[in-house]
């Protein structure tokens, strides 16, 4: 496993009792299809949607960057948000294709269960969205605790999702490891005092990740024996 370790955390072994996973972009690549869906819509209106701009809402809500409002501002006329939403969902479904787990997800979940670790999930997406995909992929039962945007007042980068998930898992921050794919998720984990493994995807790979503990290209590289 080629872990990239920061100077702030050269000692990798600690009493591991729990894992917490993000969902979008980590368990399934649901983020890249959304970017291409909105990129197409923007192009149809003569506007270029950069990955840098889109990345502001990866792992969080539309508070930082609202693609509907930004497009309206760019073309200087109102849009039917309902129509744009339906169109984006159609394009998203086309780009997503046959949804699959990202490499290493199932193997890591199985290894965690065999080791007796508690497993949580903390996502800024809605409960219906997360539960739907977890059940379709047959991995819902692996998670002891699942918290989503429906359970908190503030989503990532606020730490509330992680502090709540820690509490329900019955684990301390020092006994827990988080897996994240976005800077917003990383900020939330670190604000909650939890060590974080960053696993960038196609949308987040070129973004800046500050103060991460480890970085890997894929969950396939994770060996829980290291921790």
PDB file of C-alpha atoms in Angstrom:
ATOM      1  CA  UNK A   1       0.000   0.000   0.000  1.00  0.00           C
ATOM      2  CA  UNK A   2       1.482   3.336  -1.059  1.00  0.00           C
ATOM      3  CA  UNK A   3       0.237   5.610   1.692  1.00  0.00           C
ATOM      4  CA  UNK A   4       1.303   9.227   1.403  1.00  0.00           C
ATOM      5  CA  UNK A   5       1.804  10.315   5.014  1.00  0.00           C
ATOM      6  CA  UNK A   6       2.033  13.922   6.172  1.00  0.00           C
ATOM      7  CA  UNK A   7       4.783  15.121   8.505  1.00  0.00           C
ATOM      8  CA  UNK A   8       2.121  15.787  11.129  1.00  0.00           C
ATOM      9  CA  UNK A   9       1.294  12.094  11.371  1.00  0.00           C
ATOM     10  CA  UNK A  10       4.331   9.906  10.752  1.00  0.00           C
ATOM     11  CA  UNK A  11       3.114   7.316  13.265  1.00  0.00           C
ATOM     12  CA  UNK A  12       0.386   5.314  11.528  1.00  0.00           C
ATOM     13  CA  UNK A  13      -0.516   2.708  14.130  1.00  0.00           C
ATOM     14  CA  UNK A  14      -3.244   3.486  16.647  1.00  0.00           C
ATOM     15  CA  UNK A  15      -6.047   1.660  18.458  1.00  0.00           C
ATOM     16  CA  UNK A  16      -8.529   1.457  15.608  1.00  0.00           C
ATOM     17  CA  UNK A  17     -12.137   0.740  16.585  1.00  0.00           C
ATOM     18  CA  UNK A  18     -14.225   2.374  13.856  1.00  0.00           C
ATOM     19  CA  UNK A  19     -14.256   3.487  10.235  1.00  0.00           C
ATOM     20  CA  UNK A  20     -16.412   6.242   8.760  1.00  0.00           C
ATOM     21  CA  UNK A  21     -16.989   6.518   5.021  1.00  0.00           C
ATOM     22  CA  UNK A  22     -18.181   9.382   2.895  1.00  0.00           C
ATOM     23  CA  UNK A  23     -20.548   8.278   0.122  1.00  0.00           C
ATOM     24  CA  UNK A  24     -20.586  10.310  -3.104  1.00  0.00           C
ATOM     25  CA  UNK A  25     -17.308  10.007  -4.971  1.00  0.00           C
ATOM     26  CA  UNK A  26     -15.874   7.507  -2.497  1.00  0.00           C
ATOM     27  CA  UNK A  27     -18.186   4.492  -2.445  1.00  0.00           C
ATOM     28  CA  UNK A  28     -19.648   5.262  -5.866  1.00  0.00           C
ATOM     29  CA  UNK A  29     -18.585   7.832  -8.435  1.00  0.00           C
ATOM     30  CA  UNK A  30     -21.805   9.805  -8.425  1.00  0.00           C
ATOM     31  CA  UNK A  31     -19.938  13.131  -8.591  1.00  0.00           C
ATOM     32  CA  UNK A  32     -18.363  12.981 -12.051  1.00  0.00           C
ATOM     33  CA  UNK A  33     -21.716  12.347 -13.817  1.00  0.00           C
ATOM     34  CA  UNK A  34     -23.253  15.389 -12.095  1.00  0.00           C
ATOM     35  CA  UNK A  35     -20.416  17.601 -13.286  1.00  0.00           C
ATOM     36  CA  UNK A  36     -20.772  16.461 -16.892  1.00  0.00           C
ATOM     37  CA  UNK A  37     -24.562  16.789 -16.723  1.00  0.00           C
ATOM     38  CA  UNK A  38     -24.379  20.435 -15.670  1.00  0.00           C
ATOM     39  CA  UNK A  39     -21.436  21.095 -17.974  1.00  0.00           C
ATOM     40  CA  UNK A  40     -23.640  20.037 -20.910  1.00  0.00           C
ATOM     41  CA  UNK A  41     -26.479  22.288 -19.750  1.00  0.00           C
ATOM     42  CA  UNK A  42     -24.127  25.246 -19.368  1.00  0.00           C
ATOM     43  CA  UNK A  43     -22.706  24.661 -22.853  1.00  0.00           C
ATOM     44  CA  UNK A  44     -26.232  24.638 -24.273  1.00  0.00           C
ATOM     45  CA  UNK A  45     -26.531  28.181 -22.896  1.00  0.00           C
ATOM     46  CA  UNK A  46     -23.125  29.226 -24.234  1.00  0.00           C
ATOM     47  CA  UNK A  47     -21.399  29.125 -20.839  1.00  0.00           C
ATOM     48  CA  UNK A  48     -18.360  27.062 -19.844  1.00  0.00           C
ATOM     49  CA  UNK A  49     -18.564  25.359 -16.443  1.00  0.00           C
ATOM     50  CA  UNK A  50     -15.058  24.829 -15.104  1.00  0.00           C
ATOM     51  CA  UNK A  51     -14.178  21.916 -12.861  1.00  0.00           C
ATOM     52  CA  UNK A  52     -12.628  24.381 -10.408  1.00  0.00           C
ATOM     53  CA  UNK A  53     -15.932  26.204 -10.030  1.00  0.00           C
ATOM     54  CA  UNK A  54     -18.021  23.037  -9.801  1.00  0.00           C
ATOM     55  CA  UNK A  55     -15.715  21.580  -7.152  1.00  0.00           C
ATOM     56  CA  UNK A  56     -16.882  24.213  -4.660  1.00  0.00           C
ATOM     57  CA  UNK A  57     -20.041  22.197  -4.015  1.00  0.00           C
ATOM     58  CA  UNK A  58     -18.412  18.749  -3.989  1.00  0.00           C
ATOM     59  CA  UNK A  59     -18.998  17.106  -0.633  1.00  0.00           C
ATOM     60  CA  UNK A  60     -21.267  19.886   0.599  1.00  0.00           C
ATOM     61  CA  UNK A  61     -24.452  21.792  -0.291  1.00  0.00           C
ATOM     62  CA  UNK A  62     -25.139  24.400  -2.985  1.00  0.00           C
ATOM     63  CA  UNK A  63     -24.492  27.224  -0.489  1.00  0.00           C
ATOM     64  CA  UNK A  64     -20.989  27.865  -1.821  1.00  0.00           C
ATOM     65  CA  UNK A  65     -21.841  27.453  -5.497  1.00  0.00           C
ATOM     66  CA  UNK A  66     -25.419  27.173  -6.754  1.00  0.00           C
ATOM     67  CA  UNK A  67     -25.328  26.017 -10.399  1.00  0.00           C
ATOM     68  CA  UNK A  68     -28.856  27.270 -11.073  1.00  0.00           C
ATOM     69  CA  UNK A  69     -28.263  30.786  -9.774  1.00  0.00           C
ATOM     70  CA  UNK A  70     -24.809  31.022 -11.350  1.00  0.00           C
ATOM     71  CA  UNK A  71     -26.184  30.074 -14.777  1.00  0.00           C
ATOM     72  CA  UNK A  72     -29.005  32.606 -14.468  1.00  0.00           C
ATOM     73  CA  UNK A  73     -26.505  35.297 -13.516  1.00  0.00           C
ATOM     74  CA  UNK A  74     -24.215  34.353 -16.402  1.00  0.00           C
ATOM     75  CA  UNK A  75     -26.912  34.535 -19.088  1.00  0.00           C
ATOM     76  CA  UNK A  76     -28.687  37.426 -17.324  1.00  0.00           C
ATOM     77  CA  UNK A  77     -32.180  36.003 -17.507  1.00  0.00           C
ATOM     78  CA  UNK A  78     -34.355  33.792 -15.281  1.00  0.00           C
ATOM     79  CA  UNK A  79     -34.533  30.043 -15.813  1.00  0.00           C
ATOM     80  CA  UNK A  80     -37.088  27.393 -14.963  1.00  0.00           C
ATOM     81  CA  UNK A  81     -35.249  25.635 -12.128  1.00  0.00           C
ATOM     82  CA  UNK A  82     -37.617  22.675 -12.296  1.00  0.00           C
ATOM     83  CA  UNK A  83     -36.855  22.150 -15.973  1.00  0.00           C
ATOM     84  CA  UNK A  84     -33.093  22.449 -15.404  1.00  0.00           C
ATOM     85  CA  UNK A  85     -33.325  19.978 -12.532  1.00  0.00           C
ATOM     86  CA  UNK A  86     -35.215  17.420 -14.644  1.00  0.00           C
ATOM     87  CA  UNK A  87     -32.804  17.878 -17.532  1.00  0.00           C
ATOM     88  CA  UNK A  88     -29.772  17.479 -15.275  1.00  0.00           C
ATOM     89  CA  UNK A  89     -31.237  14.294 -13.788  1.00  0.00           C
ATOM     90  CA  UNK A  90     -31.757  12.832 -17.265  1.00  0.00           C
ATOM     91  CA  UNK A  91     -28.212  13.666 -18.291  1.00  0.00           C
ATOM     92  CA  UNK A  92     -26.878  12.399 -14.958  1.00  0.00           C
ATOM     93  CA  UNK A  93     -28.565   9.023 -15.452  1.00  0.00           C
ATOM     94  CA  UNK A  94     -27.032   8.742 -18.915  1.00  0.00           C
ATOM     95  CA  UNK A  95     -23.522   9.537 -17.696  1.00  0.00           C
ATOM     96  CA  UNK A  96     -23.837   7.308 -14.634  1.00  0.00           C
ATOM     97  CA  UNK A  97     -24.847   4.295 -16.699  1.00  0.00           C
ATOM     98  CA  UNK A  98     -24.843   1.066 -14.711  1.00  0.00           C
ATOM     99  CA  UNK A  99     -23.803   2.226 -11.257  1.00  0.00           C
ATOM    100  CA  UNK A 100     -21.080   0.204  -9.570  1.00  0.00           C
ATOM    101  CA  UNK A 101     -19.062   0.335  -6.382  1.00  0.00           C
ATOM    102  CA  UNK A 102     -15.652   1.912  -6.751  1.00  0.00           C
ATOM    103  CA  UNK A 103     -12.644  -0.433  -6.557  1.00  0.00           C
ATOM    104  CA  UNK A 104     -11.765  -1.662  -3.083  1.00  0.00           C
ATOM    105  CA  UNK A 105     -15.014  -0.664  -1.362  1.00  0.00           C
ATOM    106  CA  UNK A 106     -16.460  -4.127  -0.783  1.00  0.00           C
ATOM    107  CA  UNK A 107     -13.101  -5.661   0.140  1.00  0.00           C
ATOM    108  CA  UNK A 108     -12.492  -2.958   2.746  1.00  0.00           C
ATOM    109  CA  UNK A 109     -15.975  -3.309   4.232  1.00  0.00           C
ATOM    110  CA  UNK A 110     -15.538  -7.069   4.520  1.00  0.00           C
ATOM    111  CA  UNK A 111     -12.087  -6.675   6.099  1.00  0.00           C
ATOM    112  CA  UNK A 112     -13.471  -4.189   8.629  1.00  0.00           C
ATOM    113  CA  UNK A 113     -16.269  -6.566   9.613  1.00  0.00           C
ATOM    114  CA  UNK A 114     -13.837  -9.461  10.011  1.00  0.00           C
ATOM    115  CA  UNK A 115     -11.705  -7.300  12.287  1.00  0.00           C
ATOM    116  CA  UNK A 116     -14.748  -6.389  14.381  1.00  0.00           C
ATOM    117  CA  UNK A 117     -14.648  -2.685  13.590  1.00  0.00           C
ATOM    118  CA  UNK A 118     -17.712  -0.478  13.824  1.00  0.00           C
ATOM    119  CA  UNK A 119     -18.588   1.060  10.446  1.00  0.00           C
ATOM    120  CA  UNK A 120     -20.291   4.396   9.894  1.00  0.00           C
ATOM    121  CA  UNK A 121     -21.247   6.550   6.940  1.00  0.00           C
ATOM    122  CA  UNK A 122     -21.486  10.353   6.978  1.00  0.00           C
ATOM    123  CA  UNK A 123     -22.802  12.053   3.845  1.00  0.00           C
ATOM    124  CA  UNK A 124     -23.901  15.566   2.914  1.00  0.00           C
ATOM    125  CA  UNK A 125     -26.443  14.012   0.537  1.00  0.00           C
ATOM    126  CA  UNK A 126     -30.010  13.140   1.503  1.00  0.00           C
ATOM    127  CA  UNK A 127     -31.049   9.964   3.296  1.00  0.00           C
ATOM    128  CA  UNK A 128     -33.153   8.735   0.366  1.00  0.00           C
ATOM    129  CA  UNK A 129     -30.261   9.220  -2.064  1.00  0.00           C
ATOM    130  CA  UNK A 130     -27.712   7.369   0.068  1.00  0.00           C
ATOM    131  CA  UNK A 131     -29.988   4.538   1.196  1.00  0.00           C
ATOM    132  CA  UNK A 132     -31.174   3.916  -2.375  1.00  0.00           C
ATOM    133  CA  UNK A 133     -27.686   3.250  -3.700  1.00  0.00           C
ATOM    134  CA  UNK A 134     -26.460   1.331  -0.655  1.00  0.00           C
ATOM    135  CA  UNK A 135     -29.411  -1.042  -0.948  1.00  0.00           C
ATOM    136  CA  UNK A 136     -29.079  -1.406  -4.719  1.00  0.00           C
ATOM    137  CA  UNK A 137     -25.415  -2.333  -4.293  1.00  0.00           C
ATOM    138  CA  UNK A 138     -26.179  -4.778  -1.473  1.00  0.00           C
ATOM    139  CA  UNK A 139     -23.945  -3.090   1.120  1.00  0.00           C
ATOM    140  CA  UNK A 140     -26.498  -1.330   3.348  1.00  0.00           C
ATOM    141  CA  UNK A 141     -26.161  -3.950   6.097  1.00  0.00           C
ATOM    142  CA  UNK A 142     -22.411  -3.362   6.459  1.00  0.00           C
ATOM    143  CA  UNK A 143     -23.029  -0.007   8.134  1.00  0.00           C
ATOM    144  CA  UNK A 144     -23.779   0.210  11.846  1.00  0.00           C
ATOM    145  CA  UNK A 145     -24.555   3.930  11.645  1.00  0.00           C
ATOM    146  CA  UNK A 146     -25.621   6.096   8.688  1.00  0.00           C
ATOM    147  CA  UNK A 147     -26.056   9.861   8.935  1.00  0.00           C
ATOM    148  CA  UNK A 148     -26.958  12.218   6.101  1.00  0.00           C
ATOM    149  CA  UNK A 149     -27.979  15.826   5.505  1.00  0.00           C
ATOM    150  CA  UNK A 150     -31.406  14.964   6.948  1.00  0.00           C
ATOM    151  CA  UNK A 151     -29.862  14.384  10.378  1.00  0.00           C
ATOM    152  CA  UNK A 152     -27.935  17.628  10.893  1.00  0.00           C
ATOM    153  CA  UNK A 153     -28.338  21.396  10.680  1.00  0.00           C
ATOM    154  CA  UNK A 154     -25.038  21.906   8.848  1.00  0.00           C
ATOM    155  CA  UNK A 155     -23.362  19.605   6.331  1.00  0.00           C
ATOM    156  CA  UNK A 156     -19.654  19.376   5.523  1.00  0.00           C
ATOM    157  CA  UNK A 157     -17.271  21.176   5.864  1.00  0.00           C
ATOM    158  CA  UNK A 158     -18.959  21.624   9.244  1.00  0.00           C
ATOM    159  CA  UNK A 159     -17.963  18.689  11.511  1.00  0.00           C
ATOM    160  CA  UNK A 160     -21.517  18.007  12.753  1.00  0.00           C
ATOM    161  CA  UNK A 161     -22.012  14.913  10.575  1.00  0.00           C
ATOM    162  CA  UNK A 162     -18.811  13.392  11.916  1.00  0.00           C
ATOM    163  CA  UNK A 163     -19.326  14.270  15.562  1.00  0.00           C
ATOM    164  CA  UNK A 164     -22.839  12.788  15.425  1.00  0.00           C
ATOM    165  CA  UNK A 165     -21.623   9.627  13.702  1.00  0.00           C
ATOM    166  CA  UNK A 166     -18.808   9.217  16.237  1.00  0.00           C
ATOM    167  CA  UNK A 167     -21.289   9.505  19.084  1.00  0.00           C
ATOM    168  CA  UNK A 168     -23.616   6.863  17.638  1.00  0.00           C
ATOM    169  CA  UNK A 169     -20.714   4.520  16.851  1.00  0.00           C
ATOM    170  CA  UNK A 170     -19.545   4.769  20.445  1.00  0.00           C
ATOM    171  CA  UNK A 171     -15.972   5.473  19.364  1.00  0.00           C
ATOM    172  CA  UNK A 172     -13.555   8.266  20.187  1.00  0.00           C
ATOM    173  CA  UNK A 173     -12.046  10.404  17.436  1.00  0.00           C
ATOM    174  CA  UNK A 174      -8.575   8.980  18.159  1.00  0.00           C
ATOM    175  CA  UNK A 175      -9.945   5.441  17.624  1.00  0.00           C
ATOM    176  CA  UNK A 176     -11.552   6.245  14.280  1.00  0.00           C
ATOM    177  CA  UNK A 177     -10.450   6.576  10.673  1.00  0.00           C
ATOM    178  CA  UNK A 178     -12.334   8.540   8.009  1.00  0.00           C
ATOM    179  CA  UNK A 179     -12.233   8.000   4.248  1.00  0.00           C
ATOM    180  CA  UNK A 180     -12.971  11.088   2.140  1.00  0.00           C
ATOM    181  CA  UNK A 181     -12.656  12.199  -1.472  1.00  0.00           C
ATOM    182  CA  UNK A 182     -13.178  15.974  -1.202  1.00  0.00           C
ATOM    183  CA  UNK A 183     -11.533  18.948   0.535  1.00  0.00           C
ATOM    184  CA  UNK A 184     -14.870  19.782   2.193  1.00  0.00           C
ATOM    185  CA  UNK A 185     -15.069  16.279   3.624  1.00  0.00           C
ATOM    186  CA  UNK A 186     -11.462  16.421   4.785  1.00  0.00           C
ATOM    187  CA  UNK A 187     -12.088  19.739   6.557  1.00  0.00           C
ATOM    188  CA  UNK A 188     -15.099  18.249   8.336  1.00  0.00           C
ATOM    189  CA  UNK A 189     -13.177  15.178   9.495  1.00  0.00           C
ATOM    190  CA  UNK A 190     -10.216  17.179  10.762  1.00  0.00           C
ATOM    191  CA  UNK A 191     -12.511  19.680  12.516  1.00  0.00           C
ATOM    192  CA  UNK A 192     -13.986  16.685  14.356  1.00  0.00           C
ATOM    193  CA  UNK A 193     -10.467  15.614  15.339  1.00  0.00           C
ATOM    194  CA  UNK A 194     -10.459  12.418  13.253  1.00  0.00           C
ATOM    195  CA  UNK A 195      -7.607  11.060  11.145  1.00  0.00           C
ATOM    196  CA  UNK A 196      -8.473  11.061   7.460  1.00  0.00           C
ATOM    197  CA  UNK A 197      -7.428   9.047   4.420  1.00  0.00           C
ATOM    198  CA  UNK A 198      -8.042  11.032   1.240  1.00  0.00           C
ATOM    199  CA  UNK A 199      -9.043   9.063  -1.863  1.00  0.00           C
ATOM    200  CA  UNK A 200      -9.430  11.593  -4.706  1.00  0.00           C
ATOM    201  CA  UNK A 201     -11.639  10.869  -7.702  1.00  0.00           C
ATOM    202  CA  UNK A 202     -11.728  12.314 -11.231  1.00  0.00           C
ATOM    203  CA  UNK A 203     -13.471  15.489 -10.054  1.00  0.00           C
ATOM    204  CA  UNK A 204     -11.333  16.127  -6.956  1.00  0.00           C
ATOM    205  CA  UNK A 205      -7.932  14.776  -8.022  1.00  0.00           C
ATOM    206  CA  UNK A 206      -6.431  18.182  -8.814  1.00  0.00           C
ATOM    207  CA  UNK A 207      -7.875  20.013  -5.817  1.00  0.00           C
ATOM    208  CA  UNK A 208      -5.828  21.061  -2.807  1.00  0.00           C
ATOM    209  CA  UNK A 209      -6.084  18.811   0.250  1.00  0.00           C
ATOM    210  CA  UNK A 210      -4.651  20.503   3.325  1.00  0.00           C
ATOM    211  CA  UNK A 211      -3.671  18.673   6.535  1.00  0.00           C
ATOM    212  CA  UNK A 212      -4.660  15.193   5.382  1.00  0.00           C
ATOM    213  CA  UNK A 213      -3.082  12.248   7.199  1.00  0.00           C
ATOM    214  CA  UNK A 214      -2.811   9.833   4.280  1.00  0.00           C
ATOM    215  CA  UNK A 215      -3.618   9.844   0.574  1.00  0.00           C
ATOM    216  CA  UNK A 216      -4.184   6.857  -1.709  1.00  0.00           C
ATOM    217  CA  UNK A 217      -5.258   6.545  -5.330  1.00  0.00           C
ATOM    218  CA  UNK A 218      -7.862   3.889  -4.535  1.00  0.00           C
ATOM    219  CA  UNK A 219      -9.392   2.060  -1.578  1.00  0.00           C
ATOM    220  CA  UNK A 220      -7.758  -1.036  -3.070  1.00  0.00           C
ATOM    221  CA  UNK A 221      -4.506   0.228  -1.536  1.00  0.00           C
ATOM    222  CA  UNK A 222      -5.845   0.181   2.021  1.00  0.00           C
ATOM    223  CA  UNK A 223      -4.470  -2.486   4.351  1.00  0.00           C
ATOM    224  CA  UNK A 224      -6.125  -2.227   7.756  1.00  0.00           C
ATOM    225  CA  UNK A 225      -3.127  -4.004   9.245  1.00  0.00           C
ATOM    226  CA  UNK A 226      -1.214  -0.732   8.894  1.00  0.00           C
ATOM    227  CA  UNK A 227      -3.592   0.886  11.353  1.00  0.00           C
TER     228      UNK A 227
END
